[in-house]
């Protein structure tokens, strides 16, 4: 894999977790390089030995930065916020910060896993049910 002093984001264009990190990098004006990891092609490039050596969880996003590799979008974003604090992503007010974290955790732990590629592979039926928009307006969490 390419060596660079710029952060390197291992990412897939359809991955909503990767989107989160791309948005944070853009808001913070951080220059970085992207390595595409296609979760579908070749049976899933995240399963390659090369990528597993980088992220044993075999998931995107992963960000190589400051001599370490971080996975899990919220952990990456928190690291960016702590090491590159401006512009701020989190509000100064602890109550407002708690609300941001509440929504972030709800998405990352409650909603997103149901429409992830690994859920599609493990349970196509559950995946298609949870991803289907309903006439009543509910997209997620169909019963
Ligand atoms: O980075 C995270 O918050 C979580 C990552 C994953 O669970 C992998 C994944 O679902 C990739 C995707 O399809 O967005």
Tab-separated table of C-alpha atoms and ligand atoms in Angstrom:
chain	number	residue	atom	x	y	z
A	1	UNK	CA	0.000	0.000	0.000
A	2	UNK	CA	1.126	3.545	-0.710
A	3	UNK	CA	3.366	5.254	1.861
A	4	UNK	CA	2.534	8.902	2.445
A	5	UNK	CA	2.811	11.608	5.078
A	6	UNK	CA	-0.777	12.576	4.342
A	7	UNK	CA	-3.483	10.653	6.153
A	8	UNK	CA	-4.763	7.743	4.074
A	9	UNK	CA	-8.448	6.872	4.214
A	10	UNK	CA	-9.417	3.333	3.281
A	11	UNK	CA	-12.938	3.788	2.119
A	12	UNK	CA	-15.772	2.512	-0.063
A	13	UNK	CA	-18.054	4.941	-1.875
A	14	UNK	CA	-21.283	3.221	-0.762
A	15	UNK	CA	-20.224	2.856	2.866
A	16	UNK	CA	-22.142	5.282	5.086
A	17	UNK	CA	-19.486	4.863	7.803
A	18	UNK	CA	-16.889	5.999	5.309
A	19	UNK	CA	-19.108	8.930	4.361
A	20	UNK	CA	-19.075	10.115	7.977
A	21	UNK	CA	-15.310	10.215	8.033
A	22	UNK	CA	-15.081	11.872	4.610
A	23	UNK	CA	-17.472	14.567	5.830
A	24	UNK	CA	-15.413	15.160	9.016
A	25	UNK	CA	-12.155	15.340	7.019
A	26	UNK	CA	-13.757	17.812	4.607
A	27	UNK	CA	-15.229	19.993	7.388
A	28	UNK	CA	-11.819	20.102	9.050
A	29	UNK	CA	-10.052	20.857	5.751
A	30	UNK	CA	-7.692	17.923	6.203
A	31	UNK	CA	-5.801	16.938	3.097
A	32	UNK	CA	-5.739	13.154	2.673
A	33	UNK	CA	-5.440	10.377	0.183
A	34	UNK	CA	-8.041	7.743	-0.476
A	35	UNK	CA	-7.534	4.049	-1.077
A	36	UNK	CA	-10.694	2.426	-2.398
A	37	UNK	CA	-11.622	-0.870	-0.766
A	38	UNK	CA	-14.454	-2.357	-2.793
A	39	UNK	CA	-16.655	-4.356	-0.413
A	40	UNK	CA	-18.253	-6.293	-3.295
A	41	UNK	CA	-15.565	-6.791	-5.959
A	42	UNK	CA	-13.332	-9.886	-5.816
A	43	UNK	CA	-15.509	-11.304	-3.046
A	44	UNK	CA	-14.789	-8.195	-0.950
A	45	UNK	CA	-11.415	-6.516	-1.005
A	46	UNK	CA	-11.671	-5.984	2.762
A	47	UNK	CA	-10.862	-9.699	3.096
A	48	UNK	CA	-7.522	-9.396	1.293
A	49	UNK	CA	-4.460	-10.265	3.381
A	50	UNK	CA	-3.076	-6.800	2.704
A	51	UNK	CA	-6.140	-5.058	4.108
A	52	UNK	CA	-6.526	-7.462	7.037
A	53	UNK	CA	-2.973	-6.629	8.065
A	54	UNK	CA	-4.119	-3.016	8.271
A	55	UNK	CA	-7.500	-3.599	9.900
A	56	UNK	CA	-8.100	-7.084	11.349
A	57	UNK	CA	-11.809	-6.195	11.662
A	58	UNK	CA	-11.939	-6.284	7.821
A	59	UNK	CA	-14.078	-3.162	7.703
A	60	UNK	CA	-13.980	0.296	6.238
A	61	UNK	CA	-13.365	3.036	7.083
A	62	UNK	CA	-9.822	2.844	8.360
A	63	UNK	CA	-7.648	5.918	8.625
A	64	UNK	CA	-3.873	5.778	8.670
A	65	UNK	CA	-2.788	8.953	10.429
A	66	UNK	CA	0.017	10.142	12.720
A	67	UNK	CA	1.671	6.709	12.670
A	68	UNK	CA	-1.389	4.714	13.704
A	69	UNK	CA	-4.348	3.134	11.956
A	70	UNK	CA	-7.793	3.797	13.405
A	71	UNK	CA	-11.012	2.063	12.454
A	72	UNK	CA	-14.627	2.704	13.501
A	73	UNK	CA	-15.943	5.980	12.159
A	74	UNK	CA	-16.806	7.600	15.484
A	75	UNK	CA	-13.401	6.728	16.979
A	76	UNK	CA	-11.745	8.247	13.903
A	77	UNK	CA	-13.844	11.393	14.109
A	78	UNK	CA	-13.159	11.787	17.841
A	79	UNK	CA	-9.420	11.436	17.186
A	80	UNK	CA	-9.624	14.126	14.498
A	81	UNK	CA	-11.564	16.376	16.871
A	82	UNK	CA	-8.981	15.916	19.651
A	83	UNK	CA	-5.880	16.327	17.496
A	84	UNK	CA	-7.188	18.923	15.032
A	85	UNK	CA	-9.675	20.858	17.146
A	86	UNK	CA	-10.489	23.620	14.682
A	87	UNK	CA	-12.954	23.982	13.171
A	88	UNK	CA	-14.918	22.288	15.926
A	89	UNK	CA	-17.346	19.517	15.121
A	90	UNK	CA	-18.719	19.151	18.650
A	91	UNK	CA	-20.540	21.988	20.434
A	92	UNK	CA	-18.868	23.624	23.470
A	93	UNK	CA	-21.946	23.126	25.623
A	94	UNK	CA	-21.831	19.658	27.284
A	95	UNK	CA	-25.603	19.265	26.956
A	96	UNK	CA	-25.483	19.950	23.238
A	97	UNK	CA	-22.448	17.653	22.931
A	98	UNK	CA	-24.428	14.916	24.644
A	99	UNK	CA	-27.219	15.389	22.109
A	100	UNK	CA	-24.787	15.128	19.199
A	101	UNK	CA	-23.315	11.944	20.694
A	102	UNK	CA	-26.802	10.572	21.319
A	103	UNK	CA	-27.717	10.937	17.635
A	104	UNK	CA	-24.294	9.685	16.484
A	105	UNK	CA	-24.510	6.568	18.654
A	106	UNK	CA	-28.077	5.907	17.541
A	107	UNK	CA	-26.994	5.969	13.907
A	108	UNK	CA	-23.725	4.061	14.378
A	109	UNK	CA	-25.039	1.363	16.724
A	110	UNK	CA	-28.754	1.221	16.060
A	111	UNK	CA	-29.502	2.133	12.460
A	112	UNK	CA	-26.470	1.739	10.251
A	113	UNK	CA	-25.575	-1.886	11.072
A	114	UNK	CA	-28.911	-3.014	9.617
A	115	UNK	CA	-28.064	-1.642	6.179
A	116	UNK	CA	-24.377	-2.505	6.108
A	117	UNK	CA	-22.785	-4.807	3.579
A	118	UNK	CA	-22.006	-7.402	6.264
A	119	UNK	CA	-25.703	-7.504	7.245
A	120	UNK	CA	-26.678	-7.897	3.564
A	121	UNK	CA	-24.378	-10.904	3.298
A	122	UNK	CA	-25.373	-12.434	6.663
A	123	UNK	CA	-29.129	-11.922	6.292
A	124	UNK	CA	-30.368	-10.678	2.903
A	125	UNK	CA	-33.982	-10.863	4.121
A	126	UNK	CA	-33.399	-8.696	7.194
A	127	UNK	CA	-31.265	-6.318	5.137
A	128	UNK	CA	-33.882	-5.818	2.467
A	129	UNK	CA	-36.624	-5.319	5.082
A	130	UNK	CA	-34.624	-2.778	7.042
A	131	UNK	CA	-33.580	-0.852	3.935
A	132	UNK	CA	-37.039	-0.625	2.373
A	133	UNK	CA	-38.780	2.720	2.520
A	134	UNK	CA	-42.339	2.420	3.805
A	135	UNK	CA	-45.353	4.374	2.587
A	136	UNK	CA	-45.813	5.722	6.120
A	137	UNK	CA	-42.434	7.385	5.888
A	138	UNK	CA	-40.357	5.067	8.061
A	139	UNK	CA	-37.231	3.896	6.331
A	140	UNK	CA	-35.399	2.143	9.138
A	141	UNK	CA	-36.468	-0.372	11.720
A	142	UNK	CA	-39.335	-1.972	9.853
A	143	UNK	CA	-41.003	-4.682	11.868
B	1	LIG	O1	-16.929	2.635	11.148
B	1	LIG	C1	-17.995	2.313	11.661
B	1	LIG	O2	-18.635	3.082	12.396
B	1	LIG	C2	-18.561	0.989	11.369
B	1	LIG	C3	-18.115	0.254	10.329
B	1	LIG	C4	-18.775	-0.938	9.915
B	1	LIG	O3	-19.614	-1.500	10.601
B	1	LIG	C5	-18.454	-1.465	8.565
B	1	LIG	C6	-19.553	-1.171	7.605
B	1	LIG	O4	-20.708	-1.352	7.890
B	1	LIG	C7	-19.165	-0.606	6.290
B	1	LIG	C8	-20.349	0.045	5.603
B	1	LIG	O5	-21.049	-0.653	4.828
B	1	LIG	O6	-20.571	1.252	5.773
